[in-house]
CSV table of C-alpha atoms in Angstrom, one decimal:
chain,number,residue,atom,x,y,z
A,953,UNK,CA,-23.6,-28.6,-13.0
A,954,UNK,CA,-20.8,-29.7,-15.3
A,955,UNK,CA,-22.5,-29.8,-18.6
A,956,UNK,CA,-19.3,-31.0,-20.4
A,957,UNK,CA,-19.1,-34.0,-18.1
A,958,UNK,CA,-22.8,-34.7,-18.5
A,959,UNK,CA,-22.6,-34.6,-22.2
A,960,UNK,CA,-19.5,-36.8,-22.3
A,961,UNK,CA,-21.2,-39.4,-20.1
A,962,UNK,CA,-24.3,-39.4,-22.3
A,963,UNK,CA,-22.3,-39.7,-25.4
A,964,UNK,CA,-20.4,-42.7,-24.0
A,965,UNK,CA,-23.7,-44.4,-22.9
A,966,UNK,CA,-25.2,-44.0,-26.4
A,967,UNK,CA,-22.0,-44.8,-28.3
A,968,UNK,CA,-21.7,-47.3,-31.2
A,969,UNK,CA,-24.3,-50.0,-31.4
A,970,UNK,CA,-24.3,-50.6,-27.6
A,971,UNK,CA,-27.2,-50.3,-25.1
A,972,UNK,CA,-28.0,-50.3,-21.5
A,973,UNK,CA,-28.6,-53.3,-19.2
A,974,UNK,CA,-31.2,-52.7,-16.5
A,975,UNK,CA,-30.3,-54.9,-13.6
A,976,UNK,CA,-32.0,-52.7,-11.0
A,977,UNK,CA,-34.9,-54.8,-9.9
A,978,UNK,CA,-36.2,-54.0,-6.5
A,979,UNK,CA,-36.1,-56.6,-3.8
A,980,UNK,CA,-39.7,-57.7,-4.2
A,981,UNK,CA,-39.4,-57.9,-8.0
A,982,UNK,CA,-36.1,-59.8,-7.8
A,983,UNK,CA,-37.4,-62.2,-5.2
A,984,UNK,CA,-40.6,-62.8,-7.3
A,985,UNK,CA,-38.5,-63.8,-10.3
A,986,UNK,CA,-36.3,-66.0,-8.2
A,987,UNK,CA,-39.4,-67.7,-6.7
A,988,UNK,CA,-40.7,-68.4,-10.2
A,989,UNK,CA,-37.4,-69.9,-11.2
A,990,UNK,CA,-37.1,-72.0,-8.0
A,991,UNK,CA,-34.2,-69.9,-6.6
A,992,UNK,CA,-33.9,-69.1,-2.9
A,993,UNK,CA,-34.9,-65.5,-2.2
A,994,UNK,CA,-31.9,-64.4,-0.1
A,995,UNK,CA,-29.4,-61.6,-0.3
A,996,UNK,CA,-26.6,-64.1,-1.1
A,997,UNK,CA,-28.4,-65.6,-4.1
A,998,UNK,CA,-29.1,-62.1,-5.3
A,999,UNK,CA,-25.4,-61.4,-5.0
A,1000,UNK,CA,-24.6,-64.5,-6.8
A,1001,UNK,CA,-26.9,-63.6,-9.6
A,1002,UNK,CA,-25.6,-60.1,-10.0
A,1003,UNK,CA,-22.1,-61.5,-9.9
A,1004,UNK,CA,-23.0,-63.7,-12.8
A,1005,UNK,CA,-24.2,-60.7,-14.7
A,1006,UNK,CA,-21.3,-58.3,-14.1
A,1007,UNK,CA,-18.6,-61.0,-14.7
A,1008,UNK,CA,-20.0,-62.2,-18.0
A,1009,UNK,CA,-17.0,-62.2,-20.3
A,1010,UNK,CA,-16.8,-59.5,-22.9
A,1011,UNK,CA,-20.2,-58.1,-22.0
A,1012,UNK,CA,-18.8,-54.6,-22.6
A,1013,UNK,CA,-18.8,-55.3,-26.4
A,1014,UNK,CA,-22.5,-54.7,-26.4
A,1015,UNK,CA,-23.4,-53.0,-23.1
A,1016,UNK,CA,-22.3,-49.4,-22.4
A,1017,UNK,CA,-23.9,-49.0,-19.0
A,1018,UNK,CA,-25.6,-51.0,-16.3
A,1019,UNK,CA,-28.3,-49.7,-14.0
A,1020,UNK,CA,-27.9,-51.1,-10.5
A,1021,UNK,CA,-30.1,-51.3,-7.4
A,1022,UNK,CA,-28.8,-49.8,-4.1
A,1023,UNK,CA,-28.1,-53.3,-2.7
A,1024,UNK,CA,-25.9,-54.2,-5.7
A,1025,UNK,CA,-23.7,-51.0,-5.4
A,1026,UNK,CA,-22.2,-52.3,-2.2
A,1027,UNK,CA,-21.8,-56.0,-3.2
A,1028,UNK,CA,-18.6,-57.7,-4.2
A,1029,UNK,CA,-17.5,-60.8,-6.1
A,1030,UNK,CA,-16.4,-64.0,-4.3
A,1031,UNK,CA,-12.9,-62.6,-4.3
A,1032,UNK,CA,-14.0,-59.3,-2.8
A,1033,UNK,CA,-13.9,-57.0,-5.9
A,1034,UNK,CA,-16.8,-54.5,-5.8
A,1035,UNK,CA,-19.2,-55.0,-8.6
A,1036,UNK,CA,-18.8,-51.3,-9.5
A,1037,UNK,CA,-15.1,-51.9,-10.1
A,1038,UNK,CA,-15.8,-55.0,-12.1
A,1039,UNK,CA,-18.1,-53.0,-14.4
A,1040,UNK,CA,-15.5,-50.2,-14.8
A,1041,UNK,CA,-12.8,-52.6,-15.8
A,1042,UNK,CA,-15.2,-54.1,-18.4
A,1043,UNK,CA,-15.7,-50.6,-19.9
A,1044,UNK,CA,-19.3,-50.5,-18.6
A,1045,UNK,CA,-20.5,-47.3,-16.9
A,1046,UNK,CA,-22.3,-48.0,-13.6
A,1047,UNK,CA,-25.7,-46.3,-13.0
A,1048,UNK,CA,-28.2,-46.4,-10.2
A,1049,UNK,CA,-31.9,-46.6,-9.8
A,1050,UNK,CA,-32.8,-43.9,-7.3
A,1051,UNK,CA,-36.6,-43.8,-7.2
A,1052,UNK,CA,-38.2,-45.7,-4.2
A,1053,UNK,CA,-41.1,-47.3,-6.0
A,1054,UNK,CA,-44.7,-46.3,-6.6
A,1055,UNK,CA,-47.6,-45.6,-4.3
A,1056,UNK,CA,-51.3,-45.0,-4.9
A,1057,UNK,CA,-51.8,-41.3,-5.9
A,1058,UNK,CA,-54.0,-39.6,-3.3
A,1059,UNK,CA,-57.5,-39.1,-4.7
A,1060,UNK,CA,-56.7,-41.3,-7.7
A,1061,UNK,CA,-56.9,-44.9,-6.5
A,1062,UNK,CA,-56.2,-46.5,-9.9
A,1063,UNK,CA,-53.1,-44.4,-10.6
A,1064,UNK,CA,-49.6,-44.4,-9.1
A,1065,UNK,CA,-46.9,-41.8,-8.4
A,1066,UNK,CA,-43.3,-42.4,-7.6
A,1067,UNK,CA,-41.5,-41.8,-4.3
A,1068,UNK,CA,-37.8,-40.9,-3.7
A,1069,UNK,CA,-37.1,-37.2,-3.7
A,1070,UNK,CA,-36.5,-37.0,0.0
A,1071,UNK,CA,-32.7,-37.0,0.6
A,1072,UNK,CA,-32.0,-37.5,-3.1
A,1073,UNK,CA,-29.2,-35.0,-3.3
A,1074,UNK,CA,-27.2,-36.6,-0.5
A,1075,UNK,CA,-27.8,-40.1,-2.1
A,1076,UNK,CA,-26.7,-38.8,-5.5
A,1077,UNK,CA,-23.5,-37.3,-4.1
A,1078,UNK,CA,-22.8,-40.6,-2.4
A,1079,UNK,CA,-23.4,-42.6,-5.5
A,1080,UNK,CA,-21.2,-40.3,-7.6
A,1081,UNK,CA,-18.4,-40.9,-5.0
A,1082,UNK,CA,-18.8,-44.6,-5.4
A,1083,UNK,CA,-18.4,-44.3,-9.2
A,1084,UNK,CA,-22.0,-44.1,-10.6
A,1085,UNK,CA,-22.3,-41.7,-13.5
A,1086,UNK,CA,-26.0,-42.0,-14.4
A,1087,UNK,CA,-29.3,-42.6,-12.6
A,1088,UNK,CA,-32.8,-43.8,-13.4
A,1089,UNK,CA,-36.3,-42.8,-12.1
A,1090,UNK,CA,-39.4,-44.7,-13.3
A,1091,UNK,CA,-42.9,-43.3,-13.5
A,1092,UNK,CA,-45.8,-45.5,-14.2
A,1093,UNK,CA,-48.7,-44.4,-16.4
A,1094,UNK,CA,-51.7,-46.7,-16.6
A,1095,UNK,CA,-54.2,-46.8,-19.4
A,1096,UNK,CA,-57.7,-47.7,-18.4
A,1097,UNK,CA,-61.3,-46.4,-18.2
A,1098,UNK,CA,-61.0,-42.7,-17.6
A,1099,UNK,CA,-57.2,-42.8,-17.0
A,1100,UNK,CA,-54.6,-41.6,-17.1
A,1101,UNK,CA,-55.8,-38.4,-15.7
A,1102,UNK,CA,-54.1,-35.1,-16.5
A,1103,UNK,CA,-53.3,-34.8,-12.8
A,1104,UNK,CA,-51.4,-38.1,-12.7
A,1105,UNK,CA,-49.4,-37.2,-15.8
A,1106,UNK,CA,-48.6,-33.8,-14.4
A,1107,UNK,CA,-47.6,-35.1,-11.0
A,1108,UNK,CA,-45.4,-37.9,-12.4
A,1109,UNK,CA,-43.6,-35.7,-14.9
A,1110,UNK,CA,-43.0,-32.9,-12.3
A,1111,UNK,CA,-41.3,-35.5,-10.1
A,1112,UNK,CA,-39.2,-36.7,-13.1
A,1113,UNK,CA,-38.2,-33.2,-13.9
A,1114,UNK,CA,-37.2,-32.4,-10.4
A,1115,UNK,CA,-35.2,-35.6,-10.1
A,1116,UNK,CA,-33.5,-34.9,-13.4
A,1117,UNK,CA,-32.3,-31.5,-12.2
A,1118,UNK,CA,-31.0,-32.8,-8.9
A,1119,UNK,CA,-29.1,-35.5,-10.9
A,1120,UNK,CA,-27.4,-33.0,-13.2
A,1121,UNK,CA,-26.5,-30.8,-10.2
A,1122,UNK,CA,-24.6,-33.8,-8.9
A,1123,UNK,CA,-23.0,-34.3,-12.4
A,1124,UNK,CA,-25.0,-37.5,-12.9
A,1125,UNK,CA,-26.8,-38.1,-16.2
A,1126,UNK,CA,-30.6,-38.7,-15.5
A,1127,UNK,CA,-32.5,-41.3,-17.3
A,1128,UNK,CA,-36.2,-40.3,-17.3
A,1129,UNK,CA,-38.6,-43.2,-17.6
A,1130,UNK,CA,-42.3,-42.3,-18.1
A,1131,UNK,CA,-43.5,-45.9,-18.8
A,1132,UNK,CA,-47.0,-46.2,-20.3
A,1133,UNK,CA,-47.8,-49.8,-19.2
A,1134,UNK,CA,-48.7,-52.6,-21.7
A,1135,UNK,CA,-51.2,-53.9,-19.2
A,1136,UNK,CA,-54.8,-53.7,-20.5
A,1137,UNK,CA,-56.7,-54.1,-23.7
A,1138,UNK,CA,-56.1,-50.7,-25.2
A,1139,UNK,CA,-55.3,-50.2,-28.9
A,1140,UNK,CA,-52.0,-49.1,-30.3
A,1141,UNK,CA,-53.7,-45.8,-31.2
A,1142,UNK,CA,-54.6,-45.2,-27.5
A,1143,UNK,CA,-51.0,-46.0,-26.5
A,1144,UNK,CA,-49.8,-43.5,-29.1
A,1145,UNK,CA,-52.1,-40.8,-27.7
A,1146,UNK,CA,-51.1,-41.3,-24.1
A,1147,UNK,CA,-47.4,-41.7,-24.8
A,1148,UNK,CA,-47.2,-38.6,-26.9
A,1149,UNK,CA,-49.1,-36.5,-24.4
A,1150,UNK,CA,-47.0,-37.8,-21.5
A,1151,UNK,CA,-43.7,-37.1,-23.2
A,1152,UNK,CA,-44.8,-33.6,-24.3
A,1153,UNK,CA,-45.8,-32.7,-20.8
A,1154,UNK,CA,-42.6,-34.2,-19.5
A,1155,UNK,CA,-40.4,-32.0,-21.7
A,1156,UNK,CA,-42.4,-29.0,-20.8
A,1157,UNK,CA,-41.6,-29.7,-17.1
A,1158,UNK,CA,-37.9,-30.5,-17.8
A,1159,UNK,CA,-37.4,-27.3,-19.6
A,1160,UNK,CA,-39.2,-25.4,-16.9
A,1161,UNK,CA,-36.7,-26.8,-14.4
A,1162,UNK,CA,-33.8,-25.8,-16.5
A,1163,UNK,CA,-32.6,-29.4,-17.2
A,1164,UNK,CA,-29.8,-29.6,-19.7
A,1165,UNK,CA,-31.3,-31.8,-22.5
A,1166,UNK,CA,-28.1,-33.0,-24.2
A,1167,UNK,CA,-27.1,-34.5,-20.8
A,1168,UNK,CA,-30.3,-36.5,-20.5
A,1169,UNK,CA,-31.6,-39.8,-21.7
A,1170,UNK,CA,-35.3,-40.6,-22.3
A,1171,UNK,CA,-36.3,-44.2,-21.5
A,1172,UNK,CA,-39.8,-44.6,-23.1
A,1173,UNK,CA,-42.1,-47.5,-23.8
A,1174,UNK,CA,-42.5,-48.6,-27.4
A,1175,UNK,CA,-45.9,-47.6,-28.8
A,1176,UNK,CA,-47.7,-51.0,-28.8
A,1177,UNK,CA,-51.2,-52.3,-28.1
A,1178,UNK,CA,-52.1,-53.5,-24.7
A,1179,UNK,CA,-51.2,-57.1,-24.2
A,1180,UNK,CA,-54.9,-58.0,-23.8
A,1181,UNK,CA,-55.9,-56.1,-27.0
A,1182,UNK,CA,-57.3,-58.5,-29.6
A,1183,UNK,CA,-55.7,-56.6,-32.4
A,1184,UNK,CA,-51.9,-56.7,-32.3
A,1185,UNK,CA,-50.1,-54.7,-35.0
A,1186,UNK,CA,-47.2,-55.8,-37.2
A,1187,UNK,CA,-43.6,-55.2,-36.4
A,1188,UNK,CA,-43.4,-52.4,-39.0
A,1189,UNK,CA,-46.6,-50.8,-37.6
A,1190,UNK,CA,-45.2,-50.7,-34.1
A,1191,UNK,CA,-41.9,-49.3,-35.3
A,1192,UNK,CA,-43.6,-46.6,-37.4
A,1193,UNK,CA,-46.0,-45.6,-34.6
A,1194,UNK,CA,-43.2,-45.5,-32.0
A,1195,UNK,CA,-40.8,-43.4,-34.1
A,1196,UNK,CA,-43.5,-41.0,-35.3
A,1197,UNK,CA,-44.6,-40.5,-31.6
A,1198,UNK,CA,-41.1,-39.7,-30.5
A,1199,UNK,CA,-40.5,-37.3,-33.5
A,1200,UNK,CA,-43.6,-35.5,-32.5
A,1201,UNK,CA,-42.7,-35.2,-28.8
A,1202,UNK,CA,-39.0,-35.4,-28.1
A,1203,UNK,CA,-36.8,-32.3,-28.7
A,1204,UNK,CA,-33.9,-33.0,-31.1
A,1205,UNK,CA,-31.2,-31.8,-28.6
A,1206,UNK,CA,-32.0,-34.7,-26.2
A,1207,UNK,CA,-28.9,-36.8,-25.6
A,1208,UNK,CA,-30.4,-40.1,-26.4
A,1209,UNK,CA,-33.4,-42.5,-26.3
A,1210,UNK,CA,-33.2,-46.0,-24.8
A,1211,UNK,CA,-36.2,-48.2,-24.9
A,1212,UNK,CA,-37.5,-50.3,-22.0
A,1213,UNK,CA,-38.8,-53.7,-23.1
A,1214,UNK,CA,-41.9,-53.5,-21.0
A,1215,UNK,CA,-42.9,-57.1,-21.0
A,1216,UNK,CA,-42.1,-57.9,-24.6
A,1217,UNK,CA,-40.3,-61.1,-25.3
A,1218,UNK,CA,-36.6,-60.7,-26.2
A,1219,UNK,CA,-37.4,-61.4,-29.9
A,1220,UNK,CA,-40.3,-59.0,-30.0
A,1221,UNK,CA,-38.2,-56.2,-28.5
A,1222,UNK,CA,-35.3,-56.8,-30.9
A,1223,UNK,CA,-37.5,-57.0,-34.0
A,1224,UNK,CA,-39.2,-53.7,-33.1
A,1225,UNK,CA,-35.9,-51.9,-32.5
A,1226,UNK,CA,-34.4,-53.3,-35.7
A,1227,UNK,CA,-37.3,-52.1,-37.7
A,1228,UNK,CA,-37.1,-48.6,-36.4
A,1229,UNK,CA,-33.4,-48.4,-37.5
A,1230,UNK,CA,-34.1,-50.0,-40.9
A,1231,UNK,CA,-37.0,-47.6,-41.7
A,1232,UNK,CA,-36.0,-44.4,-39.9
A,1233,UNK,CA,-32.3,-44.3,-39.2
A,1234,UNK,CA,-31.6,-41.2,-41.4
A,1235,UNK,CA,-34.5,-39.4,-39.8
A,1236,UNK,CA,-33.5,-39.8,-36.1
A,1237,UNK,CA,-32.2,-36.7,-34.5
A,1238,UNK,CA,-31.0,-38.6,-31.4
A,1239,UNK,CA,-29.3,-42.0,-30.9
A,1240,UNK,CA,-31.9,-44.7,-30.4
A,1241,UNK,CA,-31.0,-47.8,-28.4
A,1242,UNK,CA,-32.1,-50.3,-25.8
A,1243,UNK,CA,-32.3,-50.3,-22.0
A,1244,UNK,CA,-33.8,-53.8,-21.5
A,1245,UNK,CA,-34.2,-55.7,-18.3
A,1246,UNK,CA,-36.2,-58.9,-18.7
A,1247,UNK,CA,-35.5,-59.0,-22.5
A,1248,UNK,CA,-31.8,-59.4,-21.7
A,1249,UNK,CA,-31.8,-61.2,-18.3
A,1250,UNK,CA,-34.8,-63.6,-18.2
A,1251,UNK,CA,-33.4,-66.3,-20.5
A,1252,UNK,CA,-30.1,-66.3,-18.5
A,1253,UNK,CA,-32.0,-66.4,-15.2
A,1254,UNK,CA,-34.0,-69.4,-16.3
A,1255,UNK,CA,-30.8,-71.3,-17.3
A,1256,UNK,CA,-29.0,-70.4,-14.1
A,1257,UNK,CA,-31.6,-71.7,-11.6
A,1258,UNK,CA,-29.4,-70.7,-8.7
A,1259,UNK,CA,-26.8,-73.4,-9.5
A,1260,UNK,CA,-23.1,-72.8,-9.8
A,1261,UNK,CA,-22.7,-75.4,-12.5
A,1262,UNK,CA,-25.1,-73.4,-14.7
A,1263,UNK,CA,-23.2,-70.0,-14.5
A,1264,UNK,CA,-21.3,-70.4,-17.8
A,1265,UNK,CA,-24.4,-71.3,-19.7
A,1266,UNK,CA,-26.3,-68.4,-18.2
A,1267,UNK,CA,-23.5,-66.0,-19.0
A,1268,UNK,CA,-23.3,-67.3,-22.6
A,1269,UNK,CA,-27.0,-66.6,-22.9
A,1270,UNK,CA,-26.8,-63.1,-21.4
A,1271,UNK,CA,-23.9,-62.3,-23.9
A,1272,UNK,CA,-26.0,-63.7,-26.8
A,1273,UNK,CA,-29.1,-61.7,-25.9
A,1274,UNK,CA,-26.9,-58.5,-25.6
A,1275,UNK,CA,-25.5,-59.3,-29.0
A,1276,UNK,CA,-29.0,-59.6,-30.5
A,1277,UNK,CA,-30.1,-56.3,-29.0
A,1278,UNK,CA,-27.0,-54.7,-30.4
A,1279,UNK,CA,-27.6,-56.2,-33.8
A,1280,UNK,CA,-31.2,-54.7,-33.6
A,1281,UNK,CA,-29.8,-51.3,-32.9
A,1282,UNK,CA,-27.5,-51.7,-35.9
A,1283,UNK,CA,-30.4,-52.7,-38.1
A,1284,UNK,CA,-28.8,-56.1,-38.6
A,1285,UNK,CA,-31.1,-58.3,-36.5
A,1286,UNK,CA,-33.0,-61.2,-38.0
A,1287,UNK,CA,-34.9,-64.2,-36.6
A,1288,UNK,CA,-32.6,-66.4,-38.5
A,1289,UNK,CA,-29.6,-65.5,-36.2
A,1290,UNK,CA,-31.7,-65.5,-33.1
A,1291,UNK,CA,-31.9,-69.1,-32.1
């Protein structure tokens, strides 16, 4: 484990007012979004879409790292330049999603655990050789009647901690993502309770494994009411709950925090991140940024529609959405500039 390299990578990923672009959708998820947009669900169209993303002019002004899916690591542009090389040339650090998705937890039919530890060391060493310098593993925590269970939180965080250690042993920065889902009608108070508990257990597990915290990035959900909850809190209330939850659960030596968007609209996610920086910037012990997927990509995907003549418009939209997320991190976002 080269802690100096891990810390350098983490610092570069969290630098300035930049953030991370999550473009690591699994094949089923990517195909589902293509189907909704009327795009053929083939490997070639997935390649074309990811080419659109990585070749967006000047994207590196606002994006420090891009999380890829395994298929994307080996894909190339029309003129046979590997996407990994395109990202490097743009000043964007390539990363890789290494978990293999979720399955039902034995004995807990309403809860999920994540697969992917088998053969992970060999895969990480291969990805490092290809140029990846960080990785991501997503755990899913569901709020519902009687859940999440302590057993589910323990199982998911133990897997996250083991993954994180294996990453660092391969000199790859781990992003740990314990996502408390927005699905459901739970209140913001319930989300706070579950998120705080999950993150506290996670860091207990990480420290037990000997993970080097300055070379690690946490990718949490924002603390927000379930999307079916009749009472939705204001932007400031979400920002306050989220930051207070993190201050109560995340050790100050952690290398950075990068939020998932979790189904929020691009504008909602930006407003919340902006409010956190306006209200709490001088109280944050770690850099706080974005690691959005749909909140950056979806508007561009809807413009593209799988058609070559729409590539420039889609790229312009992706660049714009990245600029809005960056403005939010800088505490300079407003709805007036987001149109």
